[in-house]
Short mmCIF file of C-alpha atoms and ligand atoms in Angstrom, two decimals:
data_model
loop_
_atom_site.label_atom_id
_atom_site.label_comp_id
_atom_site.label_asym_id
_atom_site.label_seq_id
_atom_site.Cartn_x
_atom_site.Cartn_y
_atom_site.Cartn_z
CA UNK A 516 0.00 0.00 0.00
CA UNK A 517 1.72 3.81 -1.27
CA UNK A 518 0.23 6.53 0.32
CA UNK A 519 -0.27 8.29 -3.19
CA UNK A 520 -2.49 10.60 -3.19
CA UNK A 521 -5.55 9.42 -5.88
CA UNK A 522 -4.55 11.49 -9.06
CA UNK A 523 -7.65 13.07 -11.27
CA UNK A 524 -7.71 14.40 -14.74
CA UNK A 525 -10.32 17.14 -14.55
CA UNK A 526 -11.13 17.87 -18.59
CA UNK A 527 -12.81 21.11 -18.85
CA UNK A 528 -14.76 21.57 -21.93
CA UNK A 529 -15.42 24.35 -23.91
CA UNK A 530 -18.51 25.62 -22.38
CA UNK A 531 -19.83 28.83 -19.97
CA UNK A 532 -20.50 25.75 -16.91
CA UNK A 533 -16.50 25.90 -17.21
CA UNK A 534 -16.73 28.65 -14.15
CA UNK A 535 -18.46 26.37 -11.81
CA UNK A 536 -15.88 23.63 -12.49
CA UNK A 537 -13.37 25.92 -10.26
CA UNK A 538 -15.18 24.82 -7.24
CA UNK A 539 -14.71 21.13 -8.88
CA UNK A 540 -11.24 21.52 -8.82
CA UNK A 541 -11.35 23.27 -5.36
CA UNK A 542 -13.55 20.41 -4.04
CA UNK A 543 -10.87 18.03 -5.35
CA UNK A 544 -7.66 19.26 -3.83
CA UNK A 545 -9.20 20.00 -0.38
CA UNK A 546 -10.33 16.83 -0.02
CA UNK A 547 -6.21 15.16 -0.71
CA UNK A 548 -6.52 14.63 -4.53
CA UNK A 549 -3.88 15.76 -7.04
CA UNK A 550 -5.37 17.47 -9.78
CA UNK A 551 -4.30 17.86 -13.44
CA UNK A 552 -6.29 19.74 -15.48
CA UNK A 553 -6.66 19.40 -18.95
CA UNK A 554 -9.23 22.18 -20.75
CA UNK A 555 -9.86 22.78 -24.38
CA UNK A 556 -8.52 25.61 -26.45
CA UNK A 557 -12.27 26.59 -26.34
CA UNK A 558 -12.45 25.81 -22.74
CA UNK A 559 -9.52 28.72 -22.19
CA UNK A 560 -11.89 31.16 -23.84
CA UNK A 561 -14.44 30.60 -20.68
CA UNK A 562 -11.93 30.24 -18.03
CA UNK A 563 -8.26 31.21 -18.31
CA UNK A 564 -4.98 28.91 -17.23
CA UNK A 565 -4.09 30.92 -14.77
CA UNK A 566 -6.60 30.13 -12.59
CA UNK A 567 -6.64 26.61 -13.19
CA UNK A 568 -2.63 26.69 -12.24
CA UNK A 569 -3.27 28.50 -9.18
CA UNK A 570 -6.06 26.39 -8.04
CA UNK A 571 -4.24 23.08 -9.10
CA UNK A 572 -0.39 24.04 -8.19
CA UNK A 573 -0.01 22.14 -12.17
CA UNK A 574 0.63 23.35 -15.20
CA UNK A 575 -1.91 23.83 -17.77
CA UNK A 576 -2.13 22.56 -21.49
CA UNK A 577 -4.30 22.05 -24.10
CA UNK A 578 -2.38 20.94 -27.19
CA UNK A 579 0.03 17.59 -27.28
CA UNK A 580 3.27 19.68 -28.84
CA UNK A 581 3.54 21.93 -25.30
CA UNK A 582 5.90 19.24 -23.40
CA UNK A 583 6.51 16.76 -26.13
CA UNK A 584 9.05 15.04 -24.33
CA UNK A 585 7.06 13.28 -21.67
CA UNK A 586 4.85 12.40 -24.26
CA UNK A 587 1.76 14.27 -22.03
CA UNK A 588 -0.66 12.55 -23.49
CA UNK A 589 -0.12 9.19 -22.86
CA UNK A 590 1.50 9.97 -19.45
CA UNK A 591 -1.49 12.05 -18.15
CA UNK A 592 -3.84 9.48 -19.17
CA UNK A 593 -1.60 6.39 -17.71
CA UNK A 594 -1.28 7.84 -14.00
CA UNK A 595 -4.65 8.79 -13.77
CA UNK A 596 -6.83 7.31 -11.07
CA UNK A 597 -10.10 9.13 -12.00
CA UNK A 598 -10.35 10.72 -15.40
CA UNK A 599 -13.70 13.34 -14.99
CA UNK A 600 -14.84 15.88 -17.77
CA UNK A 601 -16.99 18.86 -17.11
CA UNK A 602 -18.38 20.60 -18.51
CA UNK A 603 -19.17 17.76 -21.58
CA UNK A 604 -20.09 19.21 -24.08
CA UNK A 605 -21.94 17.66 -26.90
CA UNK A 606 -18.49 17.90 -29.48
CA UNK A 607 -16.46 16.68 -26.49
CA UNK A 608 -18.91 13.55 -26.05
CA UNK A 609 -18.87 12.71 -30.25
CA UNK A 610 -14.92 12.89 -29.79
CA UNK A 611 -14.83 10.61 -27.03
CA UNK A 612 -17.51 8.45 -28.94
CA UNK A 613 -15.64 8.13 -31.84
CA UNK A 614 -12.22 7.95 -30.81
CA UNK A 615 -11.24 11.13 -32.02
CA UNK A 616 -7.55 12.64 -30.53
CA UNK A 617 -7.13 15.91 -31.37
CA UNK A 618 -5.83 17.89 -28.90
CA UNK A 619 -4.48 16.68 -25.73
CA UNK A 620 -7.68 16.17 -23.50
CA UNK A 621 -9.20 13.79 -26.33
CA UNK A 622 -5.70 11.86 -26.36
CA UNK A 623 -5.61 11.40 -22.92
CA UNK A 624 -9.49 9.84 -22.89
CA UNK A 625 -8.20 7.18 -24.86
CA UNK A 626 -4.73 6.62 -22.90
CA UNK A 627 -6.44 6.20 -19.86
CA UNK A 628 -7.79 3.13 -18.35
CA UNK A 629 -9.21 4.35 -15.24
CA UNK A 630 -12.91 5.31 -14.71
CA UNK A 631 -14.03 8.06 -16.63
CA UNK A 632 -17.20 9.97 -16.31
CA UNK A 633 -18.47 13.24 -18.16
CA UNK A 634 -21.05 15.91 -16.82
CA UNK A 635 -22.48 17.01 -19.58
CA UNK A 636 -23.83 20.80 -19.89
CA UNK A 637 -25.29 22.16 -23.25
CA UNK A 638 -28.31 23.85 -24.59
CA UNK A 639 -31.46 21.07 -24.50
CA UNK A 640 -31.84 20.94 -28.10
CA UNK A 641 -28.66 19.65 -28.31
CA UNK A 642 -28.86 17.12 -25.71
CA UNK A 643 -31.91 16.06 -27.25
CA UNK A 644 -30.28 15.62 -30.33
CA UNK A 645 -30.54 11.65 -31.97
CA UNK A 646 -26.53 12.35 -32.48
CA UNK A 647 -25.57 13.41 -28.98
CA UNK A 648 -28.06 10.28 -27.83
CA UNK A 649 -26.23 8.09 -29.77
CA UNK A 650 -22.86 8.96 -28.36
CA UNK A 651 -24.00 9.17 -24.67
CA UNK A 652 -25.33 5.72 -25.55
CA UNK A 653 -22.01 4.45 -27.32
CA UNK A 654 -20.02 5.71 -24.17
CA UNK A 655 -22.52 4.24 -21.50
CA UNK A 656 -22.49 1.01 -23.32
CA UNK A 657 -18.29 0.70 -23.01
CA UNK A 658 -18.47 1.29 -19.19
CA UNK A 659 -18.01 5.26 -19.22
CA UNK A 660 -20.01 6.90 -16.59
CA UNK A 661 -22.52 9.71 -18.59
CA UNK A 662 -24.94 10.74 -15.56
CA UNK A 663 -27.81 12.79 -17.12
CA UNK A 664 -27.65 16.89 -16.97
CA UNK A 665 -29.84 18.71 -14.50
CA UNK A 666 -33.24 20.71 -15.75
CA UNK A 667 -32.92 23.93 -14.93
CA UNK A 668 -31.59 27.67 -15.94
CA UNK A 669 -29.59 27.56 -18.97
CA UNK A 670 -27.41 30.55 -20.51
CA UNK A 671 -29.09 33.54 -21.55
CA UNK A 672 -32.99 33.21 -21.01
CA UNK A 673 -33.43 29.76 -21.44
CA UNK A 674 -34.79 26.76 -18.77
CA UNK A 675 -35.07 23.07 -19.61
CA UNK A 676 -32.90 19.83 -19.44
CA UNK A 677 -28.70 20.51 -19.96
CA UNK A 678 -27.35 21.89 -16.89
CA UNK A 679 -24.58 21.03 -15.32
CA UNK A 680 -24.66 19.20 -12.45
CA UNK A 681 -23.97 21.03 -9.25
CA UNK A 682 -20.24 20.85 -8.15
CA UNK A 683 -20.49 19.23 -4.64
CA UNK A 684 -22.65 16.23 -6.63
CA UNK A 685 -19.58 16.36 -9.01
CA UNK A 686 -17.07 16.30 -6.45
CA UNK A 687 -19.07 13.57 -4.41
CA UNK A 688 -19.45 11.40 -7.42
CA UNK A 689 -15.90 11.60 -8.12
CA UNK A 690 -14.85 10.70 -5.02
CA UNK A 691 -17.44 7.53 -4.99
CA UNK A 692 -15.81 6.44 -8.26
CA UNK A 693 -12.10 6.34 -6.99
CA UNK A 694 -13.33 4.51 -4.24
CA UNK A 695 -15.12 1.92 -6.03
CA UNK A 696 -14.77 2.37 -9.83
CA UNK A 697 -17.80 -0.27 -10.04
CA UNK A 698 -20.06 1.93 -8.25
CA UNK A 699 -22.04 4.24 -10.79
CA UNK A 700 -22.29 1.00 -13.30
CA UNK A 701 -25.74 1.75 -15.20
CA UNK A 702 -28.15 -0.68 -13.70
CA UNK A 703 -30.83 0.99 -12.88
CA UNK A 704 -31.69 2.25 -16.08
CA UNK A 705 -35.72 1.96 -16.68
CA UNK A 706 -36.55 1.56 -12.81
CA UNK A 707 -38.53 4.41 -11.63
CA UNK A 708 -37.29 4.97 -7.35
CA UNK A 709 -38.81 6.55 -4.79
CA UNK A 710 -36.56 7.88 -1.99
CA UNK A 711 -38.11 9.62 1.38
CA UNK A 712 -35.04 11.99 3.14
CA UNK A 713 -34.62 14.33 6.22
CA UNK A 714 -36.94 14.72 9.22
CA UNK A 715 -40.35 16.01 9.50
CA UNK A 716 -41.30 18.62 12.00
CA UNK A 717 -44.59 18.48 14.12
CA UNK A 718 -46.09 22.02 14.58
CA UNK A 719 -46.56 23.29 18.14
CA UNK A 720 -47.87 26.34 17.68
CA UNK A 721 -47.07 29.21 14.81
CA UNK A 722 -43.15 29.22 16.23
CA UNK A 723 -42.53 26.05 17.84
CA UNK A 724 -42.21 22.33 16.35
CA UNK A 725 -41.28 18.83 17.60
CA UNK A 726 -38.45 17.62 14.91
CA UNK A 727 -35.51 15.32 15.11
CA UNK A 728 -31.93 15.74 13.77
CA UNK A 729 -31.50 14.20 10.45
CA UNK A 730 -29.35 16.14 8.21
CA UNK A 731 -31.08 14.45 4.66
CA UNK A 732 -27.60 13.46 3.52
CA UNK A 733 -28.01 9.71 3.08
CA UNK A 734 -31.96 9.92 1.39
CA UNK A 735 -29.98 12.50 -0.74
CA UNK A 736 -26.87 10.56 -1.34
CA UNK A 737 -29.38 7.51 -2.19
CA UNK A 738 -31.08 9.67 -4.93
CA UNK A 739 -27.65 11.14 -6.45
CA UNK A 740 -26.45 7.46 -6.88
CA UNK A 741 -30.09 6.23 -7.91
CA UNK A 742 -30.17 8.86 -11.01
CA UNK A 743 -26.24 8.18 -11.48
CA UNK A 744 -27.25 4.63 -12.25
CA UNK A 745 -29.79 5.18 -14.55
CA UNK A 746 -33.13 4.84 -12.49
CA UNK A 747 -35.69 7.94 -13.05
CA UNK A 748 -35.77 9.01 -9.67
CA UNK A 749 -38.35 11.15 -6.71
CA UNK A 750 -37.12 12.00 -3.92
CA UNK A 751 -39.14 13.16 -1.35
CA UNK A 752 -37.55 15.51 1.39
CA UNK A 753 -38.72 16.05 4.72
CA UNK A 754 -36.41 19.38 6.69
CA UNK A 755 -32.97 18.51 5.56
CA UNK A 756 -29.47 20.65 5.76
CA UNK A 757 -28.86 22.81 3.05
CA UNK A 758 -28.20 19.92 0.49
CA UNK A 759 -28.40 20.32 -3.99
CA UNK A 760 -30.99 18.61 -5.54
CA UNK A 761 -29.16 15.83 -7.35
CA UNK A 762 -29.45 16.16 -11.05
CA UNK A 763 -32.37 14.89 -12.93
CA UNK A 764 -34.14 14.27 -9.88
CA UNK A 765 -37.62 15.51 -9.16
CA UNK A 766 -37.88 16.61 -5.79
CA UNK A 767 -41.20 16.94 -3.98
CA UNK A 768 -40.44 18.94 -0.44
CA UNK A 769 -42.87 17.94 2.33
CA UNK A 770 -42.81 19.20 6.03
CA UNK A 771 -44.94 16.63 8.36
CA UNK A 772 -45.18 13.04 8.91
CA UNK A 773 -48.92 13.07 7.35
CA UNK A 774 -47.55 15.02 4.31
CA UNK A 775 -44.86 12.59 4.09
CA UNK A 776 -46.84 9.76 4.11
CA UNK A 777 -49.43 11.11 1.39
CA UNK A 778 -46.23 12.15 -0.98
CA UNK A 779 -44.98 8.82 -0.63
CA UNK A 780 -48.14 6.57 -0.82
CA UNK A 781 -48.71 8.93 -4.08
CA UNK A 782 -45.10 8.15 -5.98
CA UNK A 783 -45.10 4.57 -4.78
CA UNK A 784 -47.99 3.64 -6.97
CA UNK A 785 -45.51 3.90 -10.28
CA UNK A 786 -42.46 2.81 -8.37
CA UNK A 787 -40.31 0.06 -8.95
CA UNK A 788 -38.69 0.24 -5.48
CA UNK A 789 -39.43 2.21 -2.90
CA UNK A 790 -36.70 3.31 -0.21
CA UNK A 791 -37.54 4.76 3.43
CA UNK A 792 -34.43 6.94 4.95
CA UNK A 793 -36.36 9.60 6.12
CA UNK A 794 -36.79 10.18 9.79
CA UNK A 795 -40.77 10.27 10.59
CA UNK A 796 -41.47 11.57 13.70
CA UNK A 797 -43.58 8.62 15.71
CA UNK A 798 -45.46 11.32 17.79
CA UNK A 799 -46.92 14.68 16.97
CA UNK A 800 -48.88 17.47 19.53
CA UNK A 801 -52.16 16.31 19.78
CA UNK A 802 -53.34 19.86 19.53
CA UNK A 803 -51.65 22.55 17.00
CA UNK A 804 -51.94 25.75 18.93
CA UNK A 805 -52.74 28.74 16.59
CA UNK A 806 -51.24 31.32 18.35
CA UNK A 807 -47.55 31.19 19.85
CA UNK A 808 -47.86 29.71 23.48
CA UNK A 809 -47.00 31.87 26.49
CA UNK A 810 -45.01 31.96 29.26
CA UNK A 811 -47.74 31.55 31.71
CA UNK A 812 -47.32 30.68 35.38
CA UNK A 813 -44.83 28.75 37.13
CA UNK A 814 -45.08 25.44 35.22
CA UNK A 815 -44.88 24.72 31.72
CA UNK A 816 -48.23 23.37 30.50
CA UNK A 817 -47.31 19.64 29.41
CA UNK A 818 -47.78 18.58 25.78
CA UNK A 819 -50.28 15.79 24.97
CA UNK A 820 -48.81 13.86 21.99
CA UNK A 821 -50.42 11.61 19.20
CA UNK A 822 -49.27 8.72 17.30
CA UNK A 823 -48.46 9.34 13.36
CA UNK A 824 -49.07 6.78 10.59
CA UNK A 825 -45.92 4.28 10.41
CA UNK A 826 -45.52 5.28 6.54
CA UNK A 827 -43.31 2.36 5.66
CA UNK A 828 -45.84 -0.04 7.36
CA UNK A 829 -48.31 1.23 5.08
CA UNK A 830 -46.17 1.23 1.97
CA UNK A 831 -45.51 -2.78 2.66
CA UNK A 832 -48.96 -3.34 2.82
CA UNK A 833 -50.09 -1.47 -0.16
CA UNK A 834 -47.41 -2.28 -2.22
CA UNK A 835 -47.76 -3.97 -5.81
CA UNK A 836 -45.76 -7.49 -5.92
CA UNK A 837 -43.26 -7.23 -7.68
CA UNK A 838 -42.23 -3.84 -5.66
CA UNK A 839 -39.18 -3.66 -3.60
CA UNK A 840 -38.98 -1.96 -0.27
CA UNK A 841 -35.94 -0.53 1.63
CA UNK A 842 -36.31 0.53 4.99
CA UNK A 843 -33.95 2.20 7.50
CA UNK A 844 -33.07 1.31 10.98
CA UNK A 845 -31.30 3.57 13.83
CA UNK A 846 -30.92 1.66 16.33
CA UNK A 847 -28.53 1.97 19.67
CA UNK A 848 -28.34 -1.47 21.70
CA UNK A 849 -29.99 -0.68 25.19
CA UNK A 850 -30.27 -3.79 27.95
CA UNK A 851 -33.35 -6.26 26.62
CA UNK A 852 -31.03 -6.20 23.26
CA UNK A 853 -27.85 -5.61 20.85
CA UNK A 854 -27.92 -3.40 17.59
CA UNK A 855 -28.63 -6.08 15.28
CA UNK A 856 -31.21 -8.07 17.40
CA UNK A 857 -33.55 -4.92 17.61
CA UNK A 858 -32.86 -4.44 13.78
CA UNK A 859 -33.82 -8.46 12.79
CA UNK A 860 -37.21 -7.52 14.63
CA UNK A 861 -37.54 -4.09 13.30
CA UNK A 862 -37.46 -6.02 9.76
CA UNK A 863 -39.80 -8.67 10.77
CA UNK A 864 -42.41 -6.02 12.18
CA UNK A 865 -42.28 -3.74 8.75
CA UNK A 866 -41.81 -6.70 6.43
CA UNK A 867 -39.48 -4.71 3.82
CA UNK A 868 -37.20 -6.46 1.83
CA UNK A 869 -34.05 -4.95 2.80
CA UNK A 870 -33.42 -3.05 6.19
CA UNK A 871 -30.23 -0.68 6.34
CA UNK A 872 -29.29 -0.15 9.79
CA UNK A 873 -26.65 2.40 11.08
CA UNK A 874 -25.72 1.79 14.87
CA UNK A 875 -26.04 5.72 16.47
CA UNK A 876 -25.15 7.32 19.46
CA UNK A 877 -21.94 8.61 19.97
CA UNK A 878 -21.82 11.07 17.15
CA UNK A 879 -22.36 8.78 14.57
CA UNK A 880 -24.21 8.44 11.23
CA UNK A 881 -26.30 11.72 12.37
CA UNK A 882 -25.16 15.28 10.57
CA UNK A 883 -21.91 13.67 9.79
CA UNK A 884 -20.46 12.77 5.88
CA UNK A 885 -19.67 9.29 6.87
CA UNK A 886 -21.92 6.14 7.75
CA UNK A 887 -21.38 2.00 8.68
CA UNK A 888 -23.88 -0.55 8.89
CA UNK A 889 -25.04 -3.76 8.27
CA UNK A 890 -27.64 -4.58 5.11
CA UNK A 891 -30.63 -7.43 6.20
CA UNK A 892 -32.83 -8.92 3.72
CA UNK A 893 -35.84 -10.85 4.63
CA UNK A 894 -34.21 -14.23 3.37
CA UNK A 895 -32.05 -13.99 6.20
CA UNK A 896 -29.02 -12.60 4.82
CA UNK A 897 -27.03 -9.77 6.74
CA UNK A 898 -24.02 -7.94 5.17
CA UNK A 899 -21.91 -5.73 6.96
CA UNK A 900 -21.66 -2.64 5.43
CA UNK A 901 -17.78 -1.12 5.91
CA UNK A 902 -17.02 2.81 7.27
CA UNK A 903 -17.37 4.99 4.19
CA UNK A 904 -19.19 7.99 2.52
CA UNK A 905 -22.75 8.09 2.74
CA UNK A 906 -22.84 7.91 -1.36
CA UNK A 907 -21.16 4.35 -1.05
CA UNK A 908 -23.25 3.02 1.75
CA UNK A 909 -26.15 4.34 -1.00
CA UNK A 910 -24.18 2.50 -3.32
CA UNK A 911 -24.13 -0.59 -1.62
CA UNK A 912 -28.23 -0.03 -1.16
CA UNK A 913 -28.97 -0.37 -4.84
CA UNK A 914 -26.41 -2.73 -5.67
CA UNK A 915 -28.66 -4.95 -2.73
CA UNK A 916 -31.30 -4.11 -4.49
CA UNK A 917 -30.51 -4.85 -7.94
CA UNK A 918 -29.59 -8.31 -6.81
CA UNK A 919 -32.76 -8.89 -5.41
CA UNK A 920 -34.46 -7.64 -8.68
CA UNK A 921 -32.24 -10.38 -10.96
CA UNK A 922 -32.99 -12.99 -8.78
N1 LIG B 2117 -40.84 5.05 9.59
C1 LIG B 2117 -41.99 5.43 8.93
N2 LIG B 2117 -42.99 6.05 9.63
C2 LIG B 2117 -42.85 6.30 10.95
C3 LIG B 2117 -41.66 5.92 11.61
C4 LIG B 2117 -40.67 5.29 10.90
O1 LIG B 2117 -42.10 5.17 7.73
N3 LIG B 2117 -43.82 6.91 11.60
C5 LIG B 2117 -39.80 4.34 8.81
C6 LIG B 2117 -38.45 5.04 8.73
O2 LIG B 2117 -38.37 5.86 7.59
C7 LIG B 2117 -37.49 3.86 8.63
C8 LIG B 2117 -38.17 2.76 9.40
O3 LIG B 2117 -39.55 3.12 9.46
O4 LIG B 2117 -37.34 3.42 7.30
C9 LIG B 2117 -37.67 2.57 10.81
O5 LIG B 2117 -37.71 3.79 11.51
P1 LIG B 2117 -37.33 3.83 13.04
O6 LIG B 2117 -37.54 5.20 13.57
O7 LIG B 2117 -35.99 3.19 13.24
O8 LIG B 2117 -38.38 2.79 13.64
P2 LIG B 2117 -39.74 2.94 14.38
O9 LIG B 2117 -40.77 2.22 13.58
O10 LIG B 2117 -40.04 4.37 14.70
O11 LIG B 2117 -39.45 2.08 15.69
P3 LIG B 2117 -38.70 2.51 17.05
O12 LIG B 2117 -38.74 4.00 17.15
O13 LIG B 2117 -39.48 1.82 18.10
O14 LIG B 2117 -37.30 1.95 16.96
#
């Protein structure tokens, strides 16, 4: 084992998304990665080299004659660990397609023999276009990783499908794929997922609510992997941290367990598989107060509480057959039982398929990036699942799940 730091190729492409690839790069070397970038003449035109120098301590080229004798090329593409392009544009994705090696970004695509993926970014038309479909499909189909643009604002006045992805999904993605250069594979494609995230909050009064302390990051991670792999993906968020919408996901924001359980009962009807992380609150005030409680007397006036509906309960027991159903478990071992004894029930009780459960107290798997835990299905199987980012515990969810969906 070296203690190399994990070396990226960041290609820029030509585009005006070329500006929010400097918090790519930034994302990259803060988190221990050595950077080379590699733009496009037309890329330079966006975003000049100083500023990728400064901000990856490398030099800067875009043509193959600038060092010829370390034969860049080949040498950039041969050390790299990661090789990630954004923005991809739609010429920069019928290069790659096709082979073409034309400047030194395009020659390093086909030196390299690490995982590559492209963000594309480009006007809709164009990525609409049966050409720039074709390619995407040519590149998916050889292993490269091509998540889907987001919908959104587009340069000048325009809104619709071809915007780059946000730069902490980049980042995240990237690091996911040095990790585990198996883990965006494309095997979700066709499945329509449903994933719940963050906490709910039950209103008090107009100030006040009861709530809980998920952060959101592991429904969100879940959905950012989900669309990475192909599956058309809703995600339904409860109160979360500020967190991006993962690209090409539609996102329907809900506040209270009832709310949550009436988006969710709603998407599941299409849904291939359905996944639970969010935190429902089991109790809400029995009465919402309409004006902002006082101060009165002495002793605060206690607060009556009612039970919510167990949404994943309900989603087992209206669920179509062939549906698969993920639930989550946090669970902290207290003196009638361990971690994993409380989660076997848990599973029995809500009959899901699959129960992910995260052992918590302590500081862990709450507000923090990183998550462990053990995977049980209802045939009895139980997989640990190691320390790692909450993207490749997500990863690890779908890759449970599309085993259970081959068998
Ligand atoms: N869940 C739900 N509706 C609720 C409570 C929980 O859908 N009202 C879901 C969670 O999203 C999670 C799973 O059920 O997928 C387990 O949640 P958890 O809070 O661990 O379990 P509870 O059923 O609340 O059981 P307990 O609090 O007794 O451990």
């Amino acid at each position: 084992m070296t203690d190399r730091k994990p070396s990226v190729v960041l290609g820029v492409g030509g585009g005006i998304a070329a500006y929010k690839v400097c918090e790519v790069l930034r994302g990259l070397t803060e988190s221990g990665h050595q950077v080379r970038v590699v733009p496009t003449a037309a890329a330079l035109r966006f975003v000049g080299a100083a500023t990728w120098e400064a901000l990856s301590g490398q030099p800067v080229a875009t043509d193959v004659f600038s060092n010829v004798p370390s034969v860049e090329h080949v040498r950039i593409g041969q050390q790299a660990d990661l090789v990630l392009v954004a923005p991809a544009t739609a010429d920069l994705l019928a290069k790659a397609a096709h082979g073409v090696a034309d400047d030194l970004l395009t020659g390093t695509l086909l030196t390299a023999r690490c995982p590559t993926i492209f963000f594309p970014a480009m006007h809709t038309e164009m990525w609409e276009h049966p050409a720039t479909r074709d390619n995407v499909a040519t590149l998916r189909r050889r292993g490269v990783v091509v998540p889907d643009p987001d919908s959104g604002r587009l340069t000048g006045v325009d809104t619709g499908k071809g915007r780059l992805a946000h730069p902490a999904e980049i980042v995240d993605l990237a690091r996911l794929l040095l990790a585990d250069g198996d883990a965006l594979k494309r095997d979700l494609e066709g499945l329509t997922v449903v994933v719940s995230a963050g906490g709910t909050r039950e209103p008090l009064d107009p100030v006040r609510y009861l709530g809980n302390r998920s952060s959101g990051k592991q429904g969100y991670a879940l959905a950012r992997v989900a669309a990475a792999r192909g599956a058309n993906v809703t995600l339904v968020a409860g109160h979360t941290v500020t967190l991006p919408t993962p690209a090409g996901v539609d996102l329907v924001p809900v506040s209270t367990a009832r709310d949550m359980r009436e988006a969710m009962l709603d998407a599941a009807k299409e849904a291939d598989v359905v996944v639970m992380a969010a935190a429902v609150a089991d109790f809400r005030p029995a009465e919402f107060v309409h004006h902002k409680i006082k101060k009165t007397g002495d002793r605060p006036a206690p607060i009556e509480l009612e039970t919510n509906p167990d949404v994943l309960a309900e989603l087992v027991s209206t669920r179509r057959p062939e549906q698969i159903i993920v639930g989550f478990a946090a669970e902290t071992g207290d003196d009638t039982a361990d971690v994993l004894e409380h989660a076997r029930a848990k599973l029995r009780r809500k009959g899901s398929d699959l129960l992910v459960v995260n052992a918590v107290g302590d500081g862990r798997a709450f507000e923090v990036e990183h998550n462990a835990g053990w995977l049980l299905a209802a045939d009895g199987n139980e997989t640990p699942i190691p320390f790692g980012s909450k993207s490749q515990l997500a990863a690890a969810v779908w890759d449970a799940v599309a085993a259970i969906g081959r068998a």
